[in-house]
Amino acid sequence: MSTQTPAPPAPPTPSTPPSTPPSSRREPRALTGARGRMDVDAFRRGMWAEGFVAALATLAVAWPLTTLLRERSWLLPAVLLVALVAVTGAVLRTLDVPPSLVSLGQLFVGLGGLTGTYLRDTLWRGLVPTADTLDRVGELLRQAGTVLQTYAAPAPTTAGVAFLVVAVLTLTAVSVDSMGVTGRAPASAGIPLAAGFLVSVSNSGEAMEPWFFAAIAGLWLVMLAQQGHRVVGAWPSEQRRESLGADDVSSGTPHHRGLAQLLGALALIAAVVGASVVPHLPPTYFSDGLARNPDARSGGSGGAEVSFTETMDPSQDLRSQSQAPVLNYRTNAPRLEPLRVTAAEEFSNGKWRAEDRPTSGLLPLNAELPGPDGLSEDVQTVTQQLRVTGNQLPPPHLAAPSPLTSVRLGDGAAYRFDPRDDTVVVQGATSSYEVEYLAIEGGAQLPADVGERPADPEDFDAELLEIDEASADAIAELADEVVGEETNALQVAILIQDHFRRAPYRYSLDLAPSAEADSGDPIGGFLATRQGYCVQFATAMVMMARTEGIPARMAVGFLPGQIQVDGSRKVVAADAHTWPELWIDGMGWTRFEPTPGIRANQPPAYAQDREDETATETTTTVTRTETVAPEPTSAAPAAPSLLDQLREMLPLLGRVLLGLLVLALLLAVVPVVGRRHREAGLRSATTTPEQVEGRWTYLVRTLQDLGVPAPPARSPRGMGRHYREETVLDRRGEQALGRVTETLERTRYAPATAVREQDVDRMDEDVREIVDQVRHATPWNVRANAAVLPRSGFDGLRAWGGHARRG
């Protein structure tokens, strides 16, 4: 239907100059109404309440971190940056910025705040990041990694740790707000919330506190409730009655809502109670296992887990892939000794039993250590020092070579000494200590009578000579074969040791079922299969020595570890080791090494023949050179670090970022062009009819962006029926649509004076009401497409292109 030509304007009133019609004095107005008028829907469009809840949920994720970190220097920056992200999102949404730009704006502001807080002194003119900024980020992250791998919970909050925590929380805040508020998908926002929550809450080394879970779960449920309220509020049944028999469809809703509330409450209670009652599994580490609680059965303050101090079997530790340190130490010793922790005498039911240490058997606190029992003055020894700079073993354990002559603990800790098995019992946690110990001179000759006198069984505990009954016959038969007529205890021990170090014995962590500890005869199974790890070799040697009347026990501890670039050594869980200690007359308790392969020490010099000793001397000289080096030396140029490689890639990265920026600007053009295309009629309108037509065009093009097809060329009432069929509007929305079509109809068919200025203002509000209701009822992907790549944007580009060609 053709549109009537508007009637000429009415004669001017006396208060209006005759040459200027009333409508021509009015400037073009945006859809939001007269200039300077505050939008009554700003708070709802900005979703301030939802943003506030999302920020609280992000901070609730960080609550468990207060138990993992000592100082709370990270807390205030984290709160401020999370709040800054939330306010930025709310302001941008209030200004009706497209969702994608809202998220980018939040990310930009969050990273800017993070940079200004921790990297300000590396910025050019305090604004532009430089190469120093990249260096500082790498330095902070390395520092954080070192702390999180080295310390137990609660770990110290260094600058690197604070930077890492605040950065993660800032990015989490952006993700949660973008998905849960701007994207209106709070269920999806539960993913970053759950990820951050599980990382923080599962690494305290203790059972989860119920209030941690209740806080994050409650806030997430509030986010869901807010979303549900928005969705339900847009349903048509909210303000109009749709008959279903004799009842209204909305009358059944409270029953379902009540059931859902009941089920949700029961699920929440079950989760909280279950988390408190169900046994807590071993916690994980910050990096490669997070830092464990010192009270957990672990390597202590954040080191790798070690369990042999309770099980006397390091198989789990030997399989560990963790590189978290158990010990860091330095020594001036030319020959590296294993680090002894404790010893076991009793072997029963296929397993070694940890020693029971009654307090009455220990020496007084910090008492001077007694001299090595049984060591002859004729045996040439040298005193060596070892200084531990990073101790992760929990009390009461201490790792050091044996026999010790002095112990000095750091952190004000004390110790007691158990003379029965020469074990130091630490009374409190200590991160560092120094020890002195005796080592037998490698090239010195032992006295000729060493080992000649047999041990008197009356001088030793019965367990030190007790033989495993299940394997007694096999052990005795093998001992007769290996030892023969030899009676010197030292030579007997060397014969047994050398027997196990030669083929066909093979080192392997995989045991045959007959050699497992829970089998009927694990020692016999090992002797039959000749395959095992240090526990099997040490146990077999102990039993063979006892068969020959030599008191023997099994020591547990660590191999010397790996040398580091600074000359120190690092011991990890996989360095756990066991070896036999035999009583040799003239030497006392003496270490031997029957375990072959790379995961064992070379036998000590006194337990080798001359050819082996010569070979060991060569190896020892190399070890000495490495150990005492104060600084790392390198003849070859060092490989470029990651930061060096990044610096070389900066030009390429700059070009890539520039290309991405250009692409982002091009994509940003489409929404801008779309907005201008939708509002084209508003900007060019000078009369009241033109303003009404401009608002109708805006409504049609905006609904097209949201997937609603444009109405065919019909009367205003026909076009109104089209939109009622194609959209979901409640009573308020349908009333707004009716007023819009009525105003359009009067504009087209009635005299110009039939449409007043207040009608135009009311049409502003009605068009916004219609658009808001359609947008709320539209799927999220369609809304996202309308914000980022609206159809009106491409239509506007085509229109501009057509004008350019015609021009």
PDB file of N, CA and C in Angstrom, residues 688-727:
ATOM      1  N   THR A 688       8.587  15.336  12.090  1.00  0.00           N
ATOM      2  CA  THR A 688       8.026  14.285  12.944  1.00  0.00           C
ATOM      3  C   THR A 688       7.743  13.014  12.159  1.00  0.00           C
ATOM      4  N   PRO A 689       7.096  13.057  10.995  1.00  0.00           N
ATOM      5  CA  PRO A 689       6.886  11.814  10.230  1.00  0.00           C
ATOM      6  C   PRO A 689       8.197  11.114   9.888  1.00  0.00           C
ATOM      7  N   GLU A 690       9.226  11.888   9.539  1.00  0.00           N
ATOM      8  CA  GLU A 690      10.513  11.262   9.212  1.00  0.00           C
ATOM      9  C   GLU A 690      11.117  10.571  10.436  1.00  0.00           C
ATOM     10  N   GLN A 691      10.937  11.172  11.619  1.00  0.00           N
ATOM     11  CA  GLN A 691      11.454  10.557  12.832  1.00  0.00           C
ATOM     12  C   GLN A 691      10.721   9.250  13.145  1.00  0.00           C
ATOM     13  N   VAL A 692       9.417   9.220  12.917  1.00  0.00           N
ATOM     14  CA  VAL A 692       8.661   7.983  13.146  1.00  0.00           C
ATOM     15  C   VAL A 692       9.112   6.909  12.148  1.00  0.00           C
ATOM     16  N   GLU A 693       9.249   7.277  10.890  1.00  0.00           N
ATOM     17  CA  GLU A 693       9.704   6.312   9.886  1.00  0.00           C
ATOM     18  C   GLU A 693      11.129   5.826  10.210  1.00  0.00           C
ATOM     19  N   GLY A 694      11.992   6.718  10.702  1.00  0.00           N
ATOM     20  CA  GLY A 694      13.354   6.312  11.059  1.00  0.00           C
ATOM     21  C   GLY A 694      13.353   5.292  12.201  1.00  0.00           C
ATOM     22  N   ARG A 695      12.445   5.470  13.157  1.00  0.00           N
ATOM     23  CA  ARG A 695      12.374   4.517  14.260  1.00  0.00           C
ATOM     24  C   ARG A 695      11.820   3.178  13.805  1.00  0.00           C
ATOM     25  N   TRP A 696      10.882   3.197  12.905  1.00  0.00           N
ATOM     26  CA  TRP A 696      10.373   1.932  12.366  1.00  0.00           C
ATOM     27  C   TRP A 696      11.473   1.203  11.578  1.00  0.00           C
ATOM     28  N   THR A 697      12.241   1.946  10.768  1.00  0.00           N
ATOM     29  CA  THR A 697      13.341   1.323  10.028  1.00  0.00           C
ATOM     30  C   THR A 697      14.362   0.722  10.995  1.00  0.00           C
ATOM     31  N   TYR A 698      14.639   1.449  12.089  1.00  0.00           N
ATOM     32  CA  TYR A 698      15.583   0.928  13.090  1.00  0.00           C
ATOM     33  C   TYR A 698      15.063  -0.397  13.664  1.00  0.00           C
ATOM     34  N   LEU A 699      13.766  -0.455  13.969  1.00  0.00           N
ATOM     35  CA  LEU A 699      13.194  -1.674  14.531  1.00  0.00           C
ATOM     36  C   LEU A 699      13.291  -2.830  13.544  1.00  0.00           C
ATOM     37  N   VAL A 700      12.966  -2.597  12.298  1.00  0.00           N
ATOM     38  CA  VAL A 700      12.997  -3.665  11.296  1.00  0.00           C
ATOM     39  C   VAL A 700      14.418  -4.202  11.128  1.00  0.00           C
ATOM     40  N   ARG A 701      15.379  -3.314  10.983  1.00  0.00           N
ATOM     41  CA  ARG A 701      16.758  -3.753  10.732  1.00  0.00           C
ATOM     42  C   ARG A 701      17.370  -4.415  11.984  1.00  0.00           C
ATOM     43  N   THR A 702      17.043  -3.944  13.174  1.00  0.00           N
ATOM     44  CA  THR A 702      17.559  -4.556  14.393  1.00  0.00           C
ATOM     45  C   THR A 702      17.008  -5.964  14.567  1.00  0.00           C
ATOM     46  N   LEU A 703      15.707  -6.149  14.293  1.00  0.00           N
ATOM     47  CA  LEU A 703      15.130  -7.484  14.416  1.00  0.00           C
ATOM     48  C   LEU A 703      15.674  -8.417  13.339  1.00  0.00           C
ATOM     49  N   GLN A 704      16.003  -7.881  12.185  1.00  0.00           N
ATOM     50  CA  GLN A 704      16.649  -8.713  11.170  1.00  0.00           C
ATOM     51  C   GLN A 704      17.999  -9.234  11.658  1.00  0.00           C
ATOM     52  N   ASP A 705      18.765  -8.382  12.333  1.00  0.00           N
ATOM     53  CA  ASP A 705      20.032  -8.840  12.906  1.00  0.00           C
ATOM     54  C   ASP A 705      19.813  -9.991  13.880  1.00  0.00           C
ATOM     55  N   LEU A 706      18.684  -9.991  14.586  1.00  0.00           N
ATOM     56  CA  LEU A 706      18.366 -11.034  15.561  1.00  0.00           C
ATOM     57  C   LEU A 706      17.642 -12.220  14.947  1.00  0.00           C
ATOM     58  N   GLY A 707      17.606 -12.296  13.645  1.00  0.00           N
ATOM     59  CA  GLY A 707      17.063 -13.460  12.962  1.00  0.00           C
ATOM     60  C   GLY A 707      15.581 -13.391  12.663  1.00  0.00           C
ATOM     61  N   VAL A 708      14.931 -12.247  12.885  1.00  0.00           N
ATOM     62  CA  VAL A 708      13.495 -12.106  12.584  1.00  0.00           C
ATOM     63  C   VAL A 708      13.355 -11.532  11.181  1.00  0.00           C
ATOM     64  N   PRO A 709      12.699 -12.227  10.273  1.00  0.00           N
ATOM     65  CA  PRO A 709      12.587 -11.721   8.903  1.00  0.00           C
ATOM     66  C   PRO A 709      11.791 -10.424   8.857  1.00  0.00           C
ATOM     67  N   ALA A 710      12.155  -9.591   7.873  1.00  0.00           N
ATOM     68  CA  ALA A 710      11.441  -8.326   7.691  1.00  0.00           C
ATOM     69  C   ALA A 710      10.024  -8.597   7.197  1.00  0.00           C
ATOM     70  N   PRO A 711       9.074  -7.766   7.607  1.00  0.00           N
ATOM     71  CA  PRO A 711       7.687  -7.989   7.164  1.00  0.00           C
ATOM     72  C   PRO A 711       7.521  -7.649   5.685  1.00  0.00           C
ATOM     73  N   PRO A 712       6.601  -8.311   5.021  1.00  0.00           N
ATOM     74  CA  PRO A 712       6.322  -7.936   3.626  1.00  0.00           C
ATOM     75  C   PRO A 712       5.690  -6.549   3.569  1.00  0.00           C
ATOM     76  N   ALA A 713       5.613  -6.006   2.369  1.00  0.00           N
ATOM     77  CA  ALA A 713       5.070  -4.659   2.189  1.00  0.00           C
ATOM     78  C   ALA A 713       3.570  -4.683   2.424  1.00  0.00           C
ATOM     79  N   ARG A 714       3.149  -4.474   3.637  1.00  0.00           N
ATOM     80  CA  ARG A 714       1.747  -4.474   4.007  1.00  0.00           C
ATOM     81  C   ARG A 714       1.422  -3.187   4.761  1.00  0.00           C
ATOM     82  N   SER A 715       0.210  -3.138   5.230  1.00  0.00           N
ATOM     83  CA  SER A 715      -0.190  -2.012   6.058  1.00  0.00           C
ATOM     84  C   SER A 715       0.506  -2.138   7.403  1.00  0.00           C
ATOM     85  N   PRO A 716       0.600  -1.058   8.182  1.00  0.00           N
ATOM     86  CA  PRO A 716       1.211  -1.165   9.510  1.00  0.00           C
ATOM     87  C   PRO A 716       0.579  -2.256  10.373  1.00  0.00           C
ATOM     88  N   ARG A 717      -0.736  -2.403  10.301  1.00  0.00           N
ATOM     89  CA  ARG A 717      -1.369  -3.448  11.100  1.00  0.00           C
ATOM     90  C   ARG A 717      -0.942  -4.841  10.625  1.00  0.00           C
ATOM     91  N   GLY A 718      -0.825  -5.022   9.313  1.00  0.00           N
ATOM     92  CA  GLY A 718      -0.371  -6.308   8.784  1.00  0.00           C
ATOM     93  C   GLY A 718       1.062  -6.607   9.202  1.00  0.00           C
ATOM     94  N   MET A 719       1.908  -5.579   9.190  1.00  0.00           N
ATOM     95  CA  MET A 719       3.282  -5.791   9.627  1.00  0.00           C
ATOM     96  C   MET A 719       3.336  -6.090  11.124  1.00  0.00           C
ATOM     97  N   GLY A 720       2.427  -5.485  11.890  1.00  0.00           N
ATOM     98  CA  GLY A 720       2.365  -5.803  13.312  1.00  0.00           C
ATOM     99  C   GLY A 720       1.989  -7.254  13.540  1.00  0.00           C
ATOM    100  N   ARG A 721       1.007  -7.784  12.766  1.00  0.00           N
ATOM    101  CA  ARG A 721       0.637  -9.207  12.887  1.00  0.00           C
ATOM    102  C   ARG A 721       1.818 -10.106  12.527  1.00  0.00           C
ATOM    103  N   HIS A 722       2.621  -9.702  11.556  1.00  0.00           N
ATOM    104  CA  HIS A 722       3.806 -10.487  11.177  1.00  0.00           C
ATOM    105  C   HIS A 722       4.759 -10.628  12.364  1.00  0.00           C
ATOM    106  N   TYR A 723       5.008  -9.537  13.066  1.00  0.00           N
ATOM    107  CA  TYR A 723       5.940  -9.601  14.187  1.00  0.00           C
ATOM    108  C   TYR A 723       5.354 -10.368  15.372  1.00  0.00           C
ATOM    109  N   ARG A 724       4.043 -10.337  15.537  1.00  0.00           N
ATOM    110  CA  ARG A 724       3.450 -11.134  16.613  1.00  0.00           C
ATOM    111  C   ARG A 724       3.631 -12.634  16.344  1.00  0.00           C
ATOM    112  N   GLU A 725       3.611 -12.997  15.061  1.00  0.00           N
ATOM    113  CA  GLU A 725       3.774 -14.409  14.701  1.00  0.00           C
ATOM    114  C   GLU A 725       5.231 -14.847  14.760  1.00  0.00           C
ATOM    115  N   GLU A 726       6.157 -13.950  14.479  1.00  0.00           N
ATOM    116  CA  GLU A 726       7.570 -14.316  14.358  1.00  0.00           C
ATOM    117  C   GLU A 726       8.378 -14.122  15.646  1.00  0.00           C
ATOM    118  N   THR A 727       7.794 -13.473  16.634  1.00  0.00           N
ATOM    119  CA  THR A 727       8.528 -13.201  17.868  1.00  0.00           C
ATOM    120  C   THR A 727       7.756 -13.718  19.068  1.00  0.00           C
TER     121      THR A 727
END
